[in-house]
Coordinates of C-alpha atoms in Angstrom, one line a residue:
X61 CA 0.0 0.0 0.0
X62 CA 2.8 2.4 0.9
X63 CA 4.4 1.8 -2.6
X64 CA 1.2 2.8 -4.3
X65 CA 0.7 5.8 -2.2
X66 CA 4.2 7.0 -3.1
X67 CA 3.4 6.5 -6.8
X68 CA 0.1 8.4 -6.5
X69 CA 1.8 11.2 -4.7
X70 CA 4.5 11.4 -7.4
X71 CA 1.8 11.5 -10.0
X72 CA 0.1 14.5 -8.4
X73 CA 3.4 16.3 -8.0
X74 CA 4.1 15.8 -11.7
X75 CA 0.7 17.2 -12.6
X76 CA 1.2 20.1 -10.3
X77 CA 4.4 21.1 -12.0
X78 CA 5.4 24.6 -10.9
X79 CA 2.7 24.6 -8.2
X80 CA 4.5 21.9 -6.1
X81 CA 5.3 24.4 -3.4
X82 CA 1.8 25.6 -3.0
X83 CA 0.4 22.0 -3.2
X84 CA 2.5 20.8 -0.3
X85 CA 2.1 24.0 1.9
X86 CA 0.0 22.5 4.6
X87 CA 0.3 25.7 6.8
X88 CA -2.1 27.7 4.6
X89 CA -5.8 27.4 5.2
X90 CA -7.8 28.3 2.1
X91 CA -10.9 28.9 4.3
X92 CA -9.0 31.6 6.3
X93 CA -7.2 33.8 3.9
X94 CA -4.6 36.2 5.2
X95 CA -5.5 38.9 2.7
X96 CA -8.9 40.5 3.0
X97 CA -11.1 40.8 -0.1
X98 CA -11.3 44.4 -1.5
X99 CA -14.9 43.8 -2.3
X100 CA -15.8 42.8 1.3
X101 CA -13.8 45.6 2.7
X102 CA -15.5 48.2 0.6
X103 CA -19.1 47.1 1.3
X104 CA -18.3 47.0 5.1
X105 CA -16.6 50.5 5.0
X106 CA -19.5 52.1 3.2
X107 CA -22.1 50.7 5.6
X108 CA -20.0 51.5 8.6
X109 CA -19.5 55.0 7.4
X110 CA -23.3 55.6 7.3
X111 CA -23.9 53.8 10.7
X112 CA -21.2 55.9 12.4
X113 CA -22.9 59.1 11.2
X114 CA -26.5 58.1 12.1
X115 CA -28.9 59.5 14.6
X116 CA -28.8 56.2 16.5
X117 CA -25.4 56.2 18.3
X118 CA -23.5 58.1 15.6
X119 CA -22.3 61.7 15.2
X120 CA -25.8 63.0 14.3
X121 CA -27.1 61.8 17.7
X122 CA -25.1 64.8 19.0
X123 CA -25.6 67.3 16.3
X124 CA -29.3 66.8 16.0
X125 CA -29.8 68.0 19.6
X126 CA -27.1 70.7 19.4
X127 CA -28.8 72.1 16.3
X128 CA -32.3 71.8 17.7
X129 CA -33.8 69.3 15.3
X130 CA -34.3 66.7 18.1
X131 CA -34.9 67.0 21.8
X132 CA -33.9 64.5 24.6
X133 CA -33.8 64.1 28.3
X134 CA -30.3 62.7 28.1
X135 CA -27.1 64.6 28.4
X136 CA -26.9 66.4 25.0
X137 CA -29.8 68.5 26.5
X138 CA -28.3 71.8 27.7
X139 CA -25.0 70.8 26.0
X140 CA -24.3 68.5 28.9
X141 CA -22.2 65.8 27.2
X142 CA -19.1 64.8 29.2
X143 CA -16.2 62.5 28.5
X144 CA -18.0 59.4 29.9
X145 CA -21.1 59.9 27.8
X146 CA -22.2 57.3 25.3
X147 CA -22.8 60.1 22.8
X148 CA -19.1 60.9 22.5
X149 CA -17.4 57.5 23.0
X150 CA -19.7 55.5 20.8
X151 CA -19.0 57.1 17.5
X152 CA -15.3 57.6 18.4
X153 CA -14.8 54.0 19.2
X154 CA -16.9 52.8 16.3
X155 CA -14.9 54.7 13.7
X156 CA -11.4 54.1 15.1
X157 CA -11.8 50.4 15.7
X158 CA -13.9 49.6 12.6
X159 CA -14.1 51.4 9.2
X160 CA -10.9 53.5 9.6
X161 CA -8.8 50.3 10.2
X162 CA -10.5 48.6 7.2
X163 CA -9.9 51.7 5.0
X164 CA -6.2 51.7 5.7
X165 CA -6.1 48.0 4.8
X166 CA -8.1 48.5 1.7
X167 CA -5.9 51.4 0.5
X168 CA -2.6 49.6 1.2
X169 CA -3.7 46.4 -0.6
X170 CA -5.3 48.3 -3.5
X171 CA -2.2 50.4 -4.0
X172 CA 0.2 47.4 -3.8
X173 CA -1.8 45.7 -6.6
X174 CA -2.5 48.8 -8.6
X175 CA -6.2 48.5 -8.1
X176 CA -6.5 52.3 -8.2
X177 CA -10.3 52.5 -8.3
X178 CA -10.5 50.8 -4.9
X179 CA -7.7 53.0 -3.6
X180 CA -9.4 56.2 -4.7
X181 CA -12.7 55.2 -3.2
X182 CA -11.0 54.3 0.1
X183 CA -9.3 57.7 0.2
X184 CA -12.6 59.5 -0.3
X185 CA -14.2 57.6 2.5
X186 CA -11.2 58.2 4.7
X187 CA -11.4 62.0 4.1
X188 CA -15.2 62.0 4.7
X189 CA -14.8 60.3 8.1
X190 CA -11.8 62.1 9.4
X191 CA -13.2 65.5 8.3
X192 CA -16.3 65.0 10.3
X193 CA -14.3 63.8 13.3
X194 CA -12.2 67.0 13.1
X195 CA -15.4 69.0 12.8
X196 CA -16.8 67.4 15.9
X197 CA -13.8 66.9 18.2
X198 CA -11.2 69.3 16.8
X199 CA -7.7 67.8 17.5
X200 CA -7.8 64.0 17.0
X201 CA -5.4 61.1 16.3
X202 CA -4.8 61.2 12.6
X203 CA -1.2 60.7 11.3
X204 CA -0.7 57.7 13.6
X205 CA -4.3 56.5 13.8
X206 CA -5.9 53.4 12.4
X207 CA -2.5 51.8 11.6
X208 CA -2.6 49.1 14.3
X209 CA -2.1 46.3 11.8
X210 CA 0.9 47.9 10.2
X211 CA 2.7 49.7 13.1
X212 CA 1.2 48.0 16.2
X213 CA 0.8 51.5 17.7
X214 CA -2.1 51.5 20.0
X215 CA -1.4 55.0 21.4
X216 CA -1.5 57.4 18.5
X217 CA -0.7 61.1 19.1
X218 CA -3.3 63.8 18.7
X219 CA -2.8 66.0 15.7
X220 CA -3.9 69.6 15.5
X221 CA -7.1 70.3 13.5
X222 CA -5.2 72.8 11.4
X223 CA -2.6 70.2 10.5
X224 CA -5.1 67.5 9.5
X225 CA -7.1 69.5 7.0
X226 CA -4.2 70.0 4.6
X227 CA -3.6 66.3 4.6
X228 CA -7.2 65.7 3.8
X229 CA -6.9 67.9 0.7
X230 CA -3.8 65.9 -0.3
X231 CA -5.7 62.7 0.1
X232 CA -8.6 64.0 -2.0
X233 CA -6.2 65.0 -4.7
X234 CA -4.6 61.6 -4.6
X235 CA -8.0 60.0 -4.8
X236 CA -8.8 62.0 -7.9
X237 CA -5.5 61.0 -9.5
X238 CA -6.4 57.3 -8.7
X239 CA -9.8 57.6 -10.3
X240 CA -8.3 59.2 -13.5
X241 CA -5.3 56.8 -13.7
X242 CA -5.4 54.9 -17.0
X243 CA -1.9 53.3 -16.7
X244 CA -2.3 51.1 -13.6
X245 CA -3.3 47.5 -14.0
X246 CA -6.6 48.0 -12.1
X247 CA -7.4 44.3 -12.4
X248 CA -10.1 44.4 -9.8
X249 CA -13.0 46.9 -10.4
X250 CA -15.8 47.5 -7.9
X251 CA -19.3 46.5 -9.0
X252 CA -22.1 45.4 -6.7
X253 CA -19.8 45.6 -3.7
X254 CA -19.8 49.4 -4.1
X255 CA -23.2 50.1 -2.6
X256 CA -23.0 53.8 -3.2
X257 CA -22.2 54.2 -6.9
X258 CA -21.8 50.6 -8.2
X259 CA -18.2 51.2 -9.3
X260 CA -19.0 54.3 -11.4
X261 CA -15.8 56.2 -11.5
X262 CA -17.3 59.3 -13.0
X263 CA -19.8 59.6 -10.1
X264 CA -17.0 59.0 -7.5
X265 CA -14.9 61.7 -9.1
X266 CA -17.8 64.2 -8.8
X267 CA -18.4 63.2 -5.2
X268 CA -14.7 63.7 -4.5
X269 CA -14.7 67.2 -6.0
X270 CA -17.9 68.1 -4.2
X271 CA -16.4 66.9 -0.9
X272 CA -13.4 69.0 -1.7
X273 CA -15.6 72.0 -2.4
X274 CA -17.4 71.5 1.0
X275 CA -14.1 71.4 2.9
X276 CA -12.8 74.5 1.0
X277 CA -16.0 76.3 1.9
X278 CA -15.5 75.4 5.6
X279 CA -12.0 76.9 5.7
X280 CA -12.8 80.0 3.6
X281 CA -12.6 82.4 6.6
X282 CA -9.1 81.4 7.5
X283 CA -7.4 80.9 4.1
X284 CA -7.8 82.2 0.6
X285 CA -9.7 79.7 -1.4
X286 CA -11.0 81.9 -4.2
X287 CA -9.1 80.1 -7.0
X288 CA -9.8 76.6 -5.7
X289 CA -13.6 76.9 -5.2
X290 CA -14.3 77.8 -8.9
X291 CA -14.9 74.2 -9.8
X292 CA -17.2 73.8 -12.8
X293 CA -20.6 72.7 -11.8
X294 CA -20.6 69.8 -14.3
X295 CA -17.6 68.4 -12.3
X296 CA -19.7 68.2 -9.1
X297 CA -22.6 66.0 -7.9
X298 CA -25.5 66.2 -10.3
X299 CA -29.2 65.7 -9.8
X300 CA -30.0 62.1 -9.2
X301 CA -26.6 61.0 -8.0
X302 CA -26.5 62.0 -4.3
X303 CA -23.5 60.7 -2.4
X304 CA -25.5 58.5 0.0
X305 CA -25.8 55.0 1.5
X306 CA -29.0 53.3 0.7
X307 CA -30.5 51.2 3.5
X308 CA -33.1 48.5 2.9
X309 CA -36.2 47.1 4.6
X310 CA -34.8 43.7 5.6
X311 CA -34.8 43.2 9.4
X312 CA -32.8 39.9 9.6
X313 CA -30.0 40.6 9.1
X314 CA -31.0 44.2 9.8
X315 CA -30.4 46.4 6.8
X316 CA -32.6 49.3 7.9
X317 CA -31.7 52.9 8.7
X318 CA -30.4 52.8 12.4
X319 CA -32.7 55.7 13.3
X320 CA -35.8 53.6 12.4
X321 CA -35.0 51.2 15.3
X322 CA -36.7 53.8 17.6
X323 CA -40.0 52.6 16.1
X324 CA -39.3 49.2 17.8
X325 CA -38.1 50.5 21.1
X326 CA -40.0 50.0 24.2
X327 CA -38.8 53.3 25.5
X328 CA -38.2 56.1 23.0
X329 CA -35.7 58.9 23.4
X330 CA -35.8 60.7 20.0
X331 CA -38.2 63.6 20.6
X332 CA -38.7 66.1 17.8
X333 CA -37.6 69.7 18.5
X334 CA -40.5 72.2 18.9
X335 CA -38.0 74.8 17.7
X336 CA -37.7 73.1 14.3
X337 CA -41.4 72.4 14.2
X338 CA -42.4 76.0 14.8
X339 CA -40.1 77.2 12.0
X340 CA -41.6 74.6 9.6
X341 CA -45.1 75.5 10.8
X342 CA -44.5 79.2 10.1
X343 CA -45.3 80.1 13.7
X344 CA -41.8 81.2 14.8
X345 CA -41.8 85.0 14.3
X346 CA -38.0 85.1 13.9
X347 CA -38.0 83.3 10.5
X348 CA -40.4 82.3 7.7
X349 CA -43.3 83.7 9.8
X350 CA -46.6 82.5 8.4
X351 CA -45.0 80.4 5.7
X352 CA -45.9 76.8 6.3
X353 CA -43.5 74.2 5.0
X354 CA -45.1 71.2 3.1
X355 CA -42.4 68.9 4.4
X356 CA -43.9 68.6 7.9
X357 CA -45.8 65.3 7.3
X358 CA -42.7 63.8 5.7
X359 CA -40.5 64.9 8.6
X360 CA -42.6 64.0 11.6
X361 CA -45.2 61.4 12.5
X362 CA -47.7 62.3 15.1
X363 CA -48.9 59.3 17.1
X364 CA -51.8 61.3 18.3
X365 CA -54.8 62.7 16.4
X366 CA -55.2 66.5 16.8
X367 CA -57.7 66.2 19.7
X368 CA -56.8 62.8 21.1
X369 CA -55.7 62.4 24.8
X370 CA -52.3 60.9 25.4
X371 CA -52.4 57.1 25.5
X372 CA -50.5 56.9 28.7
X373 CA -52.8 59.4 30.4
X374 CA -49.9 61.6 31.3
X375 CA -50.0 65.4 30.7
X376 CA -47.9 66.6 27.8
X377 CA -45.2 69.2 28.1
X378 CA -45.4 70.8 24.6
X379 CA -48.4 70.1 22.4
X380 CA -49.9 71.6 19.3
X381 CA -52.6 69.4 17.7
X382 CA -51.1 66.0 17.1
X383 CA -47.5 67.3 17.6
X384 CA -46.3 66.4 21.1
X385 CA -42.7 66.7 22.4
X386 CA -40.4 68.1 25.1
X387 CA -38.3 71.3 25.0
X388 CA -34.6 71.7 25.0
X389 CA -33.5 73.1 28.5
X390 CA -36.9 72.3 30.1
X391 CA -37.1 72.0 33.8
X392 CA -40.9 71.7 33.9
X393 CA -42.8 69.2 35.9
X394 CA -44.2 67.5 32.8
X395 CA -40.9 66.8 31.0
X396 CA -40.2 63.3 32.4
X397 CA -43.6 61.7 32.1
X398 CA -43.7 58.5 29.9
X399 CA -45.1 59.4 26.5
X400 CA -43.7 56.6 24.3
X401 CA -47.0 55.9 22.6
X402 CA -48.0 59.6 22.3
X403 CA -44.9 61.6 21.4
X404 CA -44.2 62.7 17.8
X405 CA -41.5 60.6 16.1
X406 CA -39.2 60.7 13.1
X407 CA -41.2 60.4 9.8
X408 CA -40.7 58.9 6.4
X409 CA -37.9 61.3 5.3
X410 CA -35.3 61.0 8.0
X411 CA -35.5 57.3 8.9
X412 CA -37.9 55.6 6.6
X413 CA -40.7 55.7 9.1
X414 CA -44.4 56.6 8.6
X415 CA -45.9 59.4 6.6
X416 CA -48.3 61.5 8.8
X417 CA -51.8 61.2 7.4
X418 CA -53.4 62.5 10.6
X419 CA -54.5 59.0 11.6
X420 CA -52.7 59.1 14.9
X421 CA -51.6 55.4 15.2
X422 CA -49.1 54.2 17.8
X423 CA -46.0 53.2 15.7
X424 CA -44.3 49.8 15.7
X425 CA -41.7 48.3 13.4
X426 CA -44.4 47.5 10.9
X427 CA -45.1 51.2 10.3
X428 CA -42.7 52.1 7.6
X429 CA -39.7 50.2 6.1
X430 CA -36.6 51.9 7.5
X431 CA -35.3 52.2 3.9
X432 CA -34.3 55.8 4.1
X433 CA -30.7 56.5 3.0
X434 CA -28.0 58.2 5.0
X435 CA -27.3 61.3 2.9
X436 CA -23.5 62.1 3.0
X437 CA -23.6 65.0 0.5
X438 CA -26.6 65.6 -1.8
X439 CA -27.1 67.6 -4.9
X440 CA -29.1 70.1 -2.8
X441 CA -26.2 70.3 -0.3
X442 CA -23.9 71.1 -3.2
X443 CA -26.1 73.9 -4.4
X444 CA -26.4 75.4 -0.9
X445 CA -22.6 75.4 -0.7
X446 CA -22.4 77.2 -4.0
X447 CA -25.1 79.6 -2.8
X448 CA -23.0 80.4 0.3
X449 CA -19.8 80.9 -1.8
X450 CA -21.7 83.2 -4.2
X451 CA -23.1 85.1 -1.2
X452 CA -19.6 86.0 0.0
X453 CA -18.4 86.8 -3.5
X454 CA -16.1 83.8 -4.1
X455 CA -18.0 82.5 -7.1
X456 CA -20.5 84.0 -9.5
X457 CA -24.2 83.5 -8.6
X458 CA -26.1 81.2 -10.9
X459 CA -29.4 81.3 -9.0
X460 CA -28.1 78.6 -6.7
X461 CA -30.5 79.3 -3.8
X462 CA -33.7 78.9 -5.8
X463 CA -32.3 75.8 -7.5
X464 CA -31.3 74.4 -4.1
X465 CA -34.8 74.9 -2.8
X466 CA -36.2 73.0 -5.8
X467 CA -33.7 70.2 -5.3
X468 CA -34.6 69.9 -1.6
X469 CA -38.1 69.0 -2.3
X470 CA -37.1 66.6 -5.1
X471 CA -34.8 65.0 -2.5
X472 CA -37.9 64.3 -0.4
X473 CA -39.5 62.5 -3.4
X474 CA -36.3 60.5 -3.9
X475 CA -36.3 59.3 -0.3
X476 CA -40.0 58.5 -0.4
X477 CA -39.5 56.4 -3.5
X478 CA -36.8 54.4 -1.8
X479 CA -38.9 53.8 1.3
X480 CA -41.8 52.7 -0.8
X481 CA -40.9 52.2 -4.5
X482 CA -44.4 52.6 -5.7
X483 CA -45.0 55.9 -3.9
X484 CA -43.5 58.1 -6.6
X485 CA -46.2 56.8 -9.1
X486 CA -49.1 57.8 -6.9
X487 CA -51.0 60.9 -8.3
X488 CA -53.8 61.4 -5.9
X489 CA -54.3 64.9 -4.6
X490 CA -54.8 63.5 -1.1
X491 CA -53.0 60.5 0.2
X492 CA -54.8 57.1 0.4
X493 CA -55.5 55.8 3.9
X494 CA -53.4 52.7 3.7
X495 CA -50.1 51.7 2.1
X496 CA -49.8 48.3 0.4
X497 CA -48.6 45.7 0.9
X498 CA -48.3 46.4 4.7
X499 CA -51.9 47.0 5.7
X500 CA -50.8 48.9 8.9
X501 CA -48.5 51.4 7.1
X502 CA -50.0 54.5 5.5
X503 CA -49.1 55.3 1.9
X504 CA -46.7 58.1 1.2
X505 CA -48.6 60.6 -0.9
X506 CA -47.8 61.8 -4.4
X507 CA -44.3 63.3 -4.9
X508 CA -43.7 66.3 -2.7
X509 CA -42.8 68.5 -5.7
X510 CA -46.3 68.2 -7.2
X511 CA -49.0 70.5 -5.8
X512 CA -49.3 74.2 -5.3
X513 CA -48.2 74.1 -1.6
X514 CA -44.6 73.4 -2.6
X515 CA -44.6 76.0 -5.4
X516 CA -46.1 78.6 -3.0
X517 CA -43.5 77.9 -0.3
X518 CA -40.6 78.2 -2.8
X519 CA -42.0 81.4 -4.2
X520 CA -42.5 83.0 -0.9
X521 CA -39.1 82.1 0.5
X522 CA -37.4 83.1 -2.7
X523 CA -39.2 86.5 -2.6
X524 CA -37.8 87.0 1.0
X525 CA -34.4 86.0 -0.2
X526 CA -34.4 88.4 -3.2
X527 CA -35.5 91.4 -1.1
X528 CA -32.9 90.7 1.7
X529 CA -29.4 92.1 2.3
X530 CA -26.4 89.8 2.1
X531 CA -26.4 88.9 5.8
X532 CA -30.1 87.9 5.8
X533 CA -29.6 86.0 2.5
X534 CA -26.8 84.0 4.2
X535 CA -29.2 83.2 7.1
X536 CA -31.8 82.0 4.6
X537 CA -29.2 79.8 2.8
X538 CA -28.0 78.2 6.0
X539 CA -31.5 77.7 7.4
X540 CA -32.9 76.0 4.3
X541 CA -29.8 73.8 4.2
X542 CA -30.4 72.9 7.9
X543 CA -34.0 72.0 7.1
X544 CA -33.0 69.9 4.1
X545 CA -30.4 68.0 6.1
X546 CA -32.9 66.8 8.7
X547 CA -31.9 63.4 9.9
X548 CA -28.4 63.7 8.4
X549 CA -27.3 67.1 9.8
X550 CA -23.7 66.7 10.9
X551 CA -22.7 69.6 8.7
X552 CA -25.3 71.9 10.3
X553 CA -23.3 72.3 13.6
X554 CA -20.2 73.1 11.5
X555 CA -22.1 75.7 9.5
X556 CA -23.5 77.3 12.7
X557 CA -20.0 77.6 14.2
X558 CA -18.7 79.1 11.0
X559 CA -21.4 81.5 10.2
X560 CA -23.7 82.0 13.2
X561 CA -26.6 80.5 11.2
X562 CA -29.2 79.1 11.4
X563 CA -30.5 80.8 14.6
X564 CA -30.9 78.1 17.2
X565 CA -32.9 78.0 20.4
X566 CA -31.4 79.7 23.4
X567 CA -33.3 79.3 26.7
X568 CA -31.5 82.4 28.0
X569 CA -32.6 84.7 25.1
X570 CA -35.5 86.8 26.3
X571 CA -36.8 87.2 22.7
X572 CA -37.1 83.4 22.4
X573 CA -38.1 82.5 25.9
X574 CA -39.5 85.6 27.6
X575 CA -38.7 85.5 31.3
X576 CA -37.2 82.0 30.8
X577 CA -40.5 80.4 29.9
X578 CA -42.2 78.9 26.9
X579 CA -45.9 78.3 26.5
X580 CA -47.4 75.1 25.2
X581 CA -49.7 76.2 22.3
X582 CA -52.7 73.9 23.0
X583 CA -53.1 74.1 26.7
X584 CA -51.1 77.1 27.8
X585 CA -48.9 75.0 30.1
X586 CA -45.9 77.1 31.2
X587 CA -42.6 75.5 30.4
X588 CA -39.7 77.0 32.4
X589 CA -36.4 76.6 30.6
X590 CA -32.8 77.2 31.5
X591 CA -29.2 76.6 30.2
X592 CA -26.5 75.4 32.6
X593 CA -23.7 74.9 30.1
X594 CA -22.4 77.3 27.5
X595 CA -22.9 76.6 23.8
X596 CA -19.9 74.4 22.9
X597 CA -17.4 74.8 20.1
X598 CA -16.4 71.1 20.1
X599 CA -17.3 67.9 21.8
X600 CA -15.2 66.7 24.7
X601 CA -12.9 63.7 24.1
X602 CA -13.9 60.3 25.5
X603 CA -12.6 59.9 29.1
X604 CA -11.1 56.5 28.4
X605 CA -9.1 57.8 25.5
X606 CA -7.7 60.5 27.7
X607 CA -6.9 58.1 30.5
X608 CA -5.6 55.2 28.6
X609 CA -3.6 56.9 25.8
X610 CA -0.4 58.3 27.2
X611 CA -0.1 60.5 24.1
X612 CA -3.5 62.2 24.6
X613 CA -3.7 65.8 25.8
X614 CA -5.5 66.8 29.0
X615 CA -9.3 67.1 28.7
X616 CA -10.5 70.2 26.8
X617 CA -12.9 72.9 27.7
X618 CA -15.6 72.7 24.9
X619 CA -16.7 76.3 25.6
X620 CA -13.4 77.6 24.4
X621 CA -11.6 74.9 22.4
X622 CA -12.4 75.5 18.8
X623 CA -11.7 73.9 15.4
X624 CA -9.2 76.0 13.6
X625 CA -11.7 77.4 11.1
X626 CA -14.3 78.5 13.6
X627 CA -14.0 82.3 13.6
X628 CA -17.7 83.2 14.1

């Protein structure tokens, strides 16, 4: 038997020829490769990038409260985030231990094999994440960060925010060079693994240049960017090609927008801001007074009918019709009552939830699909950026503000069509009662761009804009951008710190809260409000990063520690 085994072995060796070494290498397990697949890395990076930004445990969980699009009883209220808060360490840990590590691996492998499309996409994703981390925390680990697999350095130094941004511009330029490289072998091309653009290099190029324009706009007050911001519009994101991550409706494994998970929660914490609601309603005398925004039923879902009592029997703090919430800075006796089945929640646009048809149903995971995308940079965002640059004289104005308003409403249609693919075909003047095939979920109405309400809103706001001086025009630009970014508003806090707009709620401002009080519209309930902490310029660093990393600085004072471009 041994003789025949030797002959058989010799036969296979002969057939293997030059592969003899690999054939006999018993220390390599083909089921556990040592080199990660670029395709798997890319898909994971794109999803993780969206998850890390989301309103559920991501960066937007902070900025949505700081920019008064959402209210909460937790420590973002009154700007009370500390170093031990989940709100600061969750996105920090998530990005540094997950997608940033994978991006470094993806870029190094792609560059080594001349797969320049993957390398370019990886660099764009790296710039996107790090730029937002700088915008939120200021100084952060960058040059030595996310290199644990190559340098084994678990204690990276903190780089200054003003030193990181130039490196981000270099990375973007390198990404653009990669995506236009026609000499590299580029043997592996992204396809379905690229969930964002399906491997379309032209779209990735326009996304890279739009991201570059956004960052140039953010530093315009501290450096001369006049030559760099004159990027031809046809080189930027176009209508219908938003830079976004599309979530789906599948729940196992869960592919839904993380913000939608609040629909399934036993205890809800995502209250909608009365400040944003009043601006959209047209009842805030400071801005857009008596101009009602048609996006309200897309943005919010009221679990109560207009005259319905709260399901829990608890008195509301702030209520107008079906809209029920709590107020930033409130110290009222009604703030902490349980209202999980009565409070207004995110609607179809921000998280793929339910369109508000006035029916007042208590929401569950069956009400909506959760298929709303995370919008990194949209066509509307690009136009608002250009409108701002035109406002300060850095580029010629091409009616950017009006075009941005139009694009903002078409953006709502786009999201609605993703949440329910048949919704964009509905032409009824009033929405049907139910949404097929889920009998409990109301249908989204006809596209938001149809109908005279939208046209009237755009006409009235554009008239105000045309009649205003440059400062007021800038306020309109930043406010409409803030409204359009509902649910994905990480840039709004950056915009506020750069420009002072939009105007946000200040409990200590007597014109906003006379005598430190607000009044609930329906019942006249007096809501005392206060502000213990100053408005922050940055978010504090996680306590465990400061205590465990010997190269970390001492904890900052967020009331004075600024990102380098914050000159407002």
